[in-house]
Coordinates of N, CA and C and ligand atoms in Angstrom, one line a residue:
X974 N -29.3 54.0 -38.4 CA -28.1 53.4 -37.9 C -27.3 52.8 -39.0
X975 N -26.0 52.8 -38.9 CA -25.2 52.1 -39.8 C -25.1 50.6 -39.4
X976 N -24.5 49.9 -40.3 CA -24.2 48.5 -40.0 C -23.0 48.3 -39.1
X977 N -22.8 47.2 -38.4 CA -21.7 46.9 -37.6 C -20.4 47.1 -38.4
X978 N -20.4 46.6 -39.6 CA -19.2 46.7 -40.5 C -18.9 48.2 -40.8
X979 N -19.9 49.0 -41.0 CA -19.6 50.4 -41.3 C -19.1 51.1 -40.1
X980 N -19.7 50.8 -38.9 CA -19.2 51.4 -37.7 C -17.7 50.9 -37.4
X981 N -17.4 49.7 -37.8 CA -16.1 49.1 -37.5 C -15.0 49.9 -38.3
X982 N -15.4 50.3 -39.5 CA -14.4 51.1 -40.3 C -14.2 52.5 -39.6
X983 N -15.3 53.1 -39.2 CA -15.2 54.4 -38.5 C -14.4 54.3 -37.2
X984 N -14.7 53.2 -36.5 CA -14.0 53.0 -35.2 C -12.5 52.8 -35.4
X985 N -12.2 52.1 -36.4 CA -10.7 51.8 -36.6 C -10.0 53.1 -37.0
X986 N -10.7 54.0 -37.7 CA -10.1 55.3 -38.1 C -9.9 56.1 -36.8
X987 N -10.9 56.1 -36.0 CA -10.9 57.0 -34.8 C -9.9 56.5 -33.7
X988 N -9.8 55.2 -33.6 CA -9.0 54.6 -32.5 C -7.6 54.2 -32.9
X989 N -7.4 54.1 -34.2 CA -6.0 53.8 -34.7 C -5.8 52.3 -35.0
X990 N -6.7 51.4 -34.5 CA -6.6 50.0 -34.8 C -7.9 49.3 -34.5
X991 N -8.1 48.2 -35.1 CA -9.3 47.4 -34.7 C -8.9 46.4 -33.7
X992 N -9.7 46.1 -32.7 CA -9.4 45.2 -31.7 C -10.7 44.7 -31.1
X993 N -10.6 43.7 -30.2 CA -11.8 43.0 -29.6 C -12.5 44.1 -28.8
X994 N -11.8 44.9 -28.1 CA -12.5 45.9 -27.2 C -13.3 46.9 -28.0
X995 N -12.9 47.2 -29.3 CA -13.6 48.0 -30.1 C -14.9 47.4 -30.6
X996 N -14.8 46.1 -31.0 CA -16.0 45.4 -31.4 C -17.0 45.3 -30.3
X997 N -16.5 45.0 -29.1 CA -17.4 45.0 -27.9 C -18.0 46.3 -27.6
X998 N -17.3 47.4 -27.8 CA -17.8 48.7 -27.5 C -18.9 49.1 -28.6
X999 N -18.6 48.7 -29.8 CA -19.6 49.0 -30.8 C -20.9 48.2 -30.5
X1000 N -20.8 46.9 -30.2 CA -21.9 46.1 -29.9 C -22.7 46.6 -28.7
X1001 N -21.9 47.1 -27.7 CA -22.5 47.5 -26.4 C -23.3 48.8 -26.7
X1002 N -22.8 49.7 -27.5 CA -23.5 50.9 -27.8 C -24.8 50.7 -28.6
X1003 N -24.6 49.8 -29.6 CA -25.7 49.4 -30.5 C -26.8 48.8 -29.7
X1004 N -26.5 48.0 -28.7 CA -27.5 47.3 -27.9 C -28.2 48.3 -27.0
X1005 N -27.4 49.2 -26.4 CA -28.0 50.3 -25.6 C -29.0 51.1 -26.3
X1006 N -28.6 51.5 -27.5 CA -29.5 52.4 -28.3 C -30.7 51.6 -28.8
X1007 N -30.5 50.4 -29.1 CA -31.7 49.5 -29.5 C -32.7 49.4 -28.3
X1008 N -32.2 49.2 -27.1 CA -33.1 49.1 -26.0 C -33.8 50.4 -25.8
X1009 N -33.2 51.5 -26.0 CA -33.8 52.8 -25.8 C -34.7 53.2 -27.0
X1010 N -34.6 52.5 -28.1 CA -35.3 52.9 -29.3 C -34.8 54.1 -30.0
X1011 N -33.5 54.4 -29.8 CA -32.9 55.5 -30.5 C -32.2 55.0 -31.7
X1012 N -32.6 55.5 -32.9 CA -32.0 54.9 -34.1 C -31.3 55.9 -35.0
X1013 N -31.2 57.2 -34.6 CA -30.5 58.1 -35.3 C -29.6 59.0 -34.4
X1014 N -28.7 58.4 -33.7 CA -28.0 59.1 -32.6 C -27.2 60.3 -33.0
X1015 N -26.7 60.3 -34.3 CA -25.8 61.4 -34.7 C -26.6 62.3 -35.6
X1016 N -27.9 62.0 -35.9 CA -28.7 62.9 -36.7 C -29.9 63.5 -35.9
X1017 N -31.0 63.0 -36.2 CA -32.3 63.5 -35.6 C -32.3 63.4 -34.1
X1018 N -31.7 62.4 -33.6 CA -31.7 62.1 -32.1 C -30.5 62.6 -31.4
X1019 N -29.7 63.5 -32.1 CA -28.4 63.8 -31.5 C -28.4 64.6 -30.2
X1020 N -29.6 65.2 -29.9 CA -29.6 65.9 -28.6 C -30.4 65.1 -27.5
X1021 N -30.7 63.9 -27.9 CA -31.5 63.1 -26.9 C -30.6 62.3 -25.9
X1022 N -29.3 62.2 -26.3 CA -28.5 61.1 -25.6 C -27.4 61.7 -24.8
X1023 N -27.3 61.2 -23.5 CA -26.1 61.4 -22.7 C -25.6 60.0 -22.3
X1024 N -24.3 59.8 -22.5 CA -23.7 58.4 -22.2 C -22.7 58.5 -21.1
X1025 N -22.8 57.6 -20.1 CA -21.8 57.5 -19.1 C -21.0 56.3 -19.4
X1026 N -19.7 56.5 -19.5 CA -18.8 55.3 -19.7 C -18.0 55.0 -18.4
X1027 N -17.7 53.8 -18.2 CA -17.1 53.4 -16.9 C -15.6 52.9 -17.1
X1028 N -15.1 53.1 -18.3 CA -13.7 52.7 -18.5 C -13.1 53.6 -19.6
X1029 N -11.8 53.9 -19.5 CA -11.1 54.6 -20.5 C -10.2 53.7 -21.3
X1030 N -10.9 52.9 -22.1 CA -10.1 51.9 -22.9 C -10.8 51.9 -24.3
X1031 N -10.3 50.9 -25.1 CA -10.7 50.8 -26.5 C -12.3 50.9 -26.7
X1032 N -13.0 50.2 -25.8 CA -14.4 50.1 -26.0 C -15.1 51.5 -25.9
X1033 N -14.5 52.4 -25.1 CA -15.0 53.7 -25.0 C -14.9 54.5 -26.3
X1034 N -13.8 54.4 -27.0 CA -13.7 55.1 -28.3 C -14.8 54.6 -29.3
X1035 N -15.1 53.3 -29.2 CA -16.1 52.7 -30.1 C -17.5 53.2 -29.7
X1036 N -17.8 53.3 -28.4 CA -19.0 53.8 -27.9 C -19.3 55.3 -28.4
X1037 N -18.2 56.1 -28.5 CA -18.3 57.4 -29.0 C -18.6 57.4 -30.5
X1038 N -18.1 56.5 -31.2 CA -18.4 56.4 -32.6 C -19.9 56.2 -32.9
X1039 N -20.4 55.2 -32.2 CA -21.8 54.9 -32.4 C -22.8 55.9 -31.9
X1040 N -22.5 56.4 -30.7 CA -23.5 57.3 -30.0 C -23.3 58.8 -30.5
X1041 N -22.1 59.1 -31.0 CA -21.8 60.5 -31.3 C -21.6 61.3 -30.0
X1042 N -21.7 60.7 -28.8 CA -21.5 61.4 -27.6 C -20.0 61.7 -27.4
X1043 N -19.6 62.9 -27.1 CA -18.2 63.3 -26.9 C -18.1 64.1 -25.7
X1044 N -16.9 64.0 -25.1 CA -16.5 64.8 -23.9 C -16.7 66.3 -24.2
X1045 N -16.2 66.7 -25.3 CA -16.3 68.1 -25.7 C -17.6 68.7 -26.0
X1046 N -18.6 67.8 -26.1 CA -20.0 68.2 -26.3 C -20.8 68.0 -25.0
X1047 N -20.1 67.6 -24.0 CA -20.7 67.3 -22.6 C -21.7 66.2 -22.7
X1048 N -21.8 65.4 -23.7 CA -22.7 64.3 -23.8 C -22.1 63.0 -23.4
X1049 N -20.8 63.0 -23.2 CA -20.1 61.8 -22.7 C -19.6 62.1 -21.3
X1050 N -19.9 61.2 -20.3 CA -19.5 61.4 -19.0 C -18.6 60.2 -18.6
X1051 N -17.5 60.5 -18.0 CA -16.6 59.4 -17.6 C -16.7 59.2 -16.1
X1052 N -17.0 58.0 -15.7 CA -17.0 57.5 -14.3 C -16.0 56.4 -14.2
X1053 N -14.8 56.6 -13.6 CA -13.7 55.7 -13.7 C -13.9 54.5 -12.8
X1054 N -14.7 53.5 -13.2 CA -14.9 52.4 -12.3 C -14.2 51.2 -12.9
X1055 N -13.5 51.4 -14.0 CA -12.7 50.3 -14.5 C -13.5 49.1 -15.1
X1056 N -14.7 49.4 -15.5 CA -15.6 48.3 -16.0 C -16.0 48.6 -17.4
X1057 N -16.0 47.5 -18.2 CA -16.6 47.7 -19.6 C -18.1 47.7 -19.5
X1058 N -18.5 48.9 -19.3 CA -20.0 49.2 -19.1 C -20.3 50.6 -19.4
X1059 N -21.5 50.8 -19.8 CA -21.9 52.2 -20.1 C -23.4 52.3 -19.8
X1060 N -23.8 53.5 -19.4 CA -25.2 53.8 -19.2 C -25.7 54.9 -20.2
X1061 N -26.7 54.6 -20.9 CA -27.2 55.5 -22.0 C -28.5 56.1 -21.5
X1062 N -28.5 57.4 -21.4 CA -29.7 58.2 -20.9 C -30.4 58.9 -22.1
X1063 N -31.7 58.6 -22.2 CA -32.5 59.3 -23.2 C -33.1 60.5 -22.5
X1064 N -32.7 61.6 -22.9 CA -33.2 62.9 -22.2 C -34.6 63.1 -22.6
X1065 N -35.0 62.6 -23.7 CA -36.4 62.9 -24.2 C -37.4 62.1 -23.3
X1066 N -37.2 60.8 -23.2 CA -38.1 59.9 -22.5 C -37.8 59.9 -21.0
X1067 N -36.6 60.3 -20.6 CA -36.2 60.1 -19.2 C -35.7 58.7 -18.8
X1068 N -35.7 57.8 -19.8 CA -35.3 56.4 -19.5 C -33.8 56.3 -19.6
X1069 N -33.2 55.3 -18.9 CA -31.8 55.1 -19.0 C -31.6 53.6 -18.8
X1070 N -30.6 53.1 -19.6 CA -30.2 51.7 -19.5 C -28.7 51.5 -19.3
X1071 N -28.3 50.7 -18.4 CA -26.9 50.4 -18.2 C -26.6 49.0 -18.8
X1072 N -25.6 49.0 -19.6 CA -25.2 47.8 -20.3 C -23.8 47.4 -19.9
X1073 N -23.6 46.2 -19.4 CA -22.3 45.8 -18.9 C -21.9 44.5 -19.7
X1074 N -20.6 44.5 -20.1 CA -20.1 43.3 -20.7 C -20.0 42.1 -19.7
X1075 N -20.4 40.9 -20.2 CA -20.3 39.8 -19.3 C -18.9 39.2 -19.3
X1076 N -18.5 38.8 -18.1 CA -17.2 38.1 -18.0 C -17.1 36.8 -18.8
X1077 N -18.3 36.2 -18.9 CA -18.4 34.9 -19.6 C -18.1 35.0 -21.1
X1078 N -18.1 36.2 -21.7 CA -18.0 36.3 -23.1 C -16.7 35.9 -23.7
X1079 N -15.6 36.0 -22.9 CA -14.3 35.5 -23.3 C -14.3 34.0 -23.4
X1080 N -14.8 33.4 -22.4 CA -14.9 31.9 -22.5 C -15.8 31.4 -23.7
X1081 N -16.8 32.1 -23.9 CA -17.7 31.8 -25.1 C -17.0 31.9 -26.4
X1082 N -16.1 33.0 -26.5 CA -15.3 33.2 -27.7 C -14.3 32.0 -27.9
X1083 N -13.8 31.5 -26.7 CA -12.9 30.4 -26.8 C -13.6 29.1 -27.3
X1084 N -14.9 28.9 -26.8 CA -15.6 27.8 -27.3 C -16.0 27.9 -28.7
X1085 N -16.3 29.1 -29.2 CA -16.7 29.2 -30.6 C -15.6 29.1 -31.6
X1086 N -14.4 29.6 -31.2 CA -13.3 29.6 -32.1 C -12.0 29.1 -31.5
X1087 N -12.0 27.8 -31.0 CA -10.8 27.3 -30.3 C -9.6 27.2 -31.3
X1088 N -9.9 27.2 -32.6 CA -8.8 27.0 -33.6 C -8.0 28.3 -33.7
X1089 N -8.6 29.5 -33.3 CA -7.9 30.7 -33.4 C -7.1 31.0 -32.1
X1090 N -5.7 30.9 -32.3 CA -4.9 31.1 -31.1 C -4.8 32.5 -30.5
X1091 N -4.8 33.4 -31.5 CA -4.7 34.8 -31.0 C -6.0 35.3 -30.4
X1092 N -5.9 35.6 -29.1 CA -7.1 35.9 -28.3 C -7.8 37.1 -28.9
X1093 N -7.1 38.1 -29.3 CA -7.7 39.3 -29.9 C -8.5 38.9 -31.1
X1094 N -7.9 38.1 -32.0 CA -8.6 37.7 -33.2 C -9.8 36.8 -32.9
X1095 N -9.6 35.9 -31.9 CA -10.6 35.0 -31.5 C -11.9 35.8 -31.0
X1096 N -11.6 36.8 -30.1 CA -12.7 37.6 -29.6 C -13.3 38.5 -30.6
X1097 N -12.4 39.1 -31.4 CA -13.0 40.0 -32.4 C -14.0 39.3 -33.3
X1098 N -13.7 38.1 -33.7 CA -14.6 37.3 -34.6 C -15.8 36.9 -33.8
X1099 N -15.6 36.4 -32.6 CA -16.8 36.0 -31.8 C -17.7 37.1 -31.4
X1100 N -17.1 38.2 -31.0 CA -17.9 39.3 -30.6 C -18.8 40.0 -31.7
X1101 N -18.4 39.8 -32.9 CA -19.2 40.3 -34.0 C -20.5 39.4 -34.1
X1102 N -20.4 38.2 -33.8 CA -21.4 37.2 -34.1 C -22.3 36.8 -32.9
X1103 N -21.8 36.9 -31.7 CA -22.5 36.4 -30.6 C -23.8 37.3 -30.3
X1104 N -24.9 36.6 -29.9 CA -26.1 37.4 -29.6 C -25.9 38.4 -28.4
X1105 N -26.6 39.4 -28.4 CA -26.5 40.4 -27.3 C -26.5 39.8 -25.9
X1106 N -27.4 38.8 -25.8 CA -27.6 38.1 -24.5 C -26.4 37.4 -24.0
X1107 N -25.5 37.0 -24.9 CA -24.3 36.3 -24.5 C -23.1 37.3 -24.2
X1108 N -23.3 38.5 -24.7 CA -22.3 39.5 -24.5 C -22.5 40.4 -23.3
X1109 N -23.8 40.7 -23.1 CA -24.1 41.8 -22.1 C -25.2 41.4 -21.2
X1110 N -25.2 42.1 -20.0 CA -26.3 42.2 -19.1 C -26.8 43.6 -19.2
X1111 N -28.1 43.8 -19.1 CA -28.6 45.2 -19.1 C -29.6 45.4 -17.9
X1112 N -29.7 46.6 -17.5 CA -30.5 47.0 -16.4 C -31.1 48.4 -16.7
X1113 N -32.4 48.5 -16.5 CA -33.0 49.8 -16.6 C -32.7 50.6 -15.3
X1114 N -32.2 51.8 -15.4 CA -31.8 52.5 -14.2 C -32.3 54.0 -14.3
X1115 N -32.2 54.7 -13.2 CA -32.4 56.1 -13.2 C -31.1 56.8 -12.9
X1116 N -30.9 57.8 -13.7 CA -29.7 58.6 -13.5 C -30.1 60.1 -13.4
X1117 N -29.7 60.6 -12.3 CA -29.9 62.1 -12.1 C -28.9 62.9 -12.9
X1118 N -29.3 63.5 -14.0 CA -28.4 64.4 -14.7 C -28.8 65.8 -14.4
X1119 N -28.0 66.5 -13.6 CA -28.3 67.9 -13.2 C -28.3 68.8 -14.4
X1120 N -29.0 69.9 -14.3 CA -29.1 70.8 -15.5 C -27.7 71.3 -15.8
X1121 N -26.8 71.5 -14.8 CA -25.5 72.0 -15.0 C -24.6 70.9 -15.8
X1122 N -25.1 69.7 -15.8 CA -24.3 68.6 -16.5 C -24.8 68.4 -17.9
X1123 N -25.9 69.1 -18.3 CA -26.5 68.8 -19.6 C -25.7 69.6 -20.7
X1124 N -25.7 69.0 -21.9 CA -25.1 69.7 -23.0 C -25.9 71.0 -23.2
X1125 N -25.2 72.1 -23.5 CA -25.9 73.4 -23.8 C -26.2 74.2 -22.5
X1126 N -25.9 73.7 -21.3 CA -26.1 74.5 -20.1 C -25.3 75.8 -20.1
X1127 N -26.1 76.9 -19.9 CA -25.4 78.1 -19.8 C -25.6 78.7 -18.4
X1128 N -24.5 78.9 -17.7 CA -24.6 79.4 -16.3 C -23.5 80.4 -16.0
X1129 N -23.6 81.1 -14.9 CA -22.6 82.1 -14.6 C -21.3 81.5 -14.4
X1130 N -20.3 82.2 -14.8 CA -18.9 81.8 -14.6 C -18.3 82.5 -13.5
X1131 N -17.7 81.8 -12.5 CA -17.2 82.5 -11.4 C -15.7 82.4 -11.3
X1132 N -15.0 83.1 -10.5 CA -13.6 83.0 -10.3 C -13.2 82.5 -9.0
X1133 N -12.2 81.7 -8.9 CA -11.7 81.1 -7.7 C -11.1 82.2 -6.8
X1134 N -11.4 82.3 -5.6 CA -10.9 83.4 -4.8 C -9.4 83.1 -4.3
X1135 N -9.0 81.9 -4.6 CA -7.6 81.6 -4.2 C -6.7 81.7 -5.4
X1136 N -6.9 81.0 -6.5 CA -6.0 81.0 -7.7 C -6.5 82.0 -8.8
X1137 N -7.7 82.4 -8.7 CA -8.1 83.4 -9.7 C -8.6 82.8 -11.0
X1138 N -8.5 81.5 -11.2 CA -8.9 80.9 -12.4 C -10.5 80.8 -12.5
X1139 N -11.0 80.9 -13.8 CA -12.4 80.9 -14.0 C -13.0 79.5 -13.9
X1140 N -14.2 79.4 -13.4 CA -14.8 78.1 -13.1 C -16.2 78.1 -13.8
X1141 N -16.4 77.1 -14.6 CA -17.7 77.0 -15.3 C -18.6 75.9 -14.7
X1142 N -19.9 75.9 -15.1 CA -20.8 74.8 -14.8 C -21.0 74.4 -13.3
X1143 N -20.9 75.5 -12.5 CA -21.2 75.3 -11.1 C -20.2 74.3 -10.4
X1144 N -19.0 74.3 -10.9 CA -18.0 73.3 -10.3 C -17.3 74.0 -9.1
X1145 N -17.7 75.2 -8.7 CA -17.0 75.8 -7.6 C -17.5 75.2 -6.3
X1146 N -16.7 75.4 -5.2 CA -17.2 74.9 -3.9 C -17.0 76.1 -2.9
X1147 N -17.9 76.2 -2.0 CA -17.8 77.3 -1.0 C -17.2 76.7 0.3
X1148 N -16.1 77.2 0.7 CA -15.4 76.7 1.9 C -15.2 77.9 2.9
X1149 N -15.7 77.8 4.0 CA -15.6 79.0 5.0 C -15.9 80.3 4.4
X1150 N -17.0 80.3 3.6 CA -17.4 81.6 3.0 C -16.7 82.0 1.8
X1151 N -15.7 81.2 1.4 CA -14.9 81.6 0.2 C -15.3 80.7 -1.0
X1152 N -15.4 81.3 -2.2 CA -15.7 80.5 -3.4 C -14.3 80.0 -4.0
X1153 N -14.2 78.7 -4.0 CA -12.9 78.1 -4.5 C -13.2 77.1 -5.6
X1154 N -12.1 77.0 -6.5 CA -12.2 75.9 -7.4 C -11.9 74.6 -6.7
X1155 N -12.2 73.5 -7.3 CA -12.0 72.2 -6.6 C -10.6 71.9 -6.3
X1156 N -9.7 72.4 -7.1 CA -8.2 72.2 -6.8 C -7.9 72.9 -5.5
X1157 N -8.2 74.1 -5.4 CA -7.9 74.9 -4.2 C -8.6 74.4 -3.0
X1158 N -9.7 73.7 -3.2 CA -10.5 73.2 -2.1 C -9.9 71.8 -1.7
X1159 N -8.9 71.4 -2.3 CA -8.2 70.1 -1.8 C -8.3 69.0 -2.8
X1160 N -8.8 69.2 -4.0 CA -8.9 68.0 -4.9 C -7.8 68.1 -6.0
X1161 N -6.8 68.9 -5.7 CA -5.8 69.1 -6.7 C -5.1 67.8 -7.0
X1162 N -4.9 67.4 -8.3 CA -4.3 66.1 -8.7 C -2.8 66.3 -9.0
X1163 N -2.4 67.6 -9.0 CA -1.0 67.8 -9.3 C -0.3 68.6 -8.2
X1164 N 1.0 68.7 -8.2 CA 1.7 69.5 -7.3 C 2.8 70.3 -8.1
X1165 N 3.1 71.5 -7.6 CA 4.1 72.2 -8.4 C 5.4 71.4 -8.5
X1166 N 6.1 71.5 -9.6 CA 7.3 70.7 -9.8 C 8.5 71.6 -9.4
Ligands
LIG928 ZN1 -8.0 48.9 -29.1
LIG929 ZN1 -8.5 77.9 -7.4

């Protein structure tokens, strides 16, 4: 593992700026990996980890930097719950831990650095230093990760009988005997303009 400072440099490059959310994300991922005993997530252990993130904000970019889990590698899963939380699944041991940021951490940052007016700066400084227990709650959980959701899954590709587009990873649905993509089955998020 790199140090928090080293990760901060990488995170700033990846995200475009440094902010409290990034520090929190770095700490959150480091804590999760520590609990799982994974210490080389982008090297030797790179195939061990699948991460579920619950928000699409600054912290998520930082979690990607530490874990090496990316959407394009299928090792990062997004569940849009709007929470600064993530679950780290160790595919080798089958263990998983969910780490969530505590609401009280903002108040704690205010207590630690009342002299810093800028909330972002105040929290950035505090979140670097606060112990894990003041920043996060964690819980050991079980996550069912289907084989079709695993990195490296190879399965048959089918075509939607309505729109003709190809569908990977068993994402098709069968409706009244027809094989459809999720959009044609009613989950379409867009409409023709
Ligand atoms: Zn940010
Ligand atoms: Zn379709």
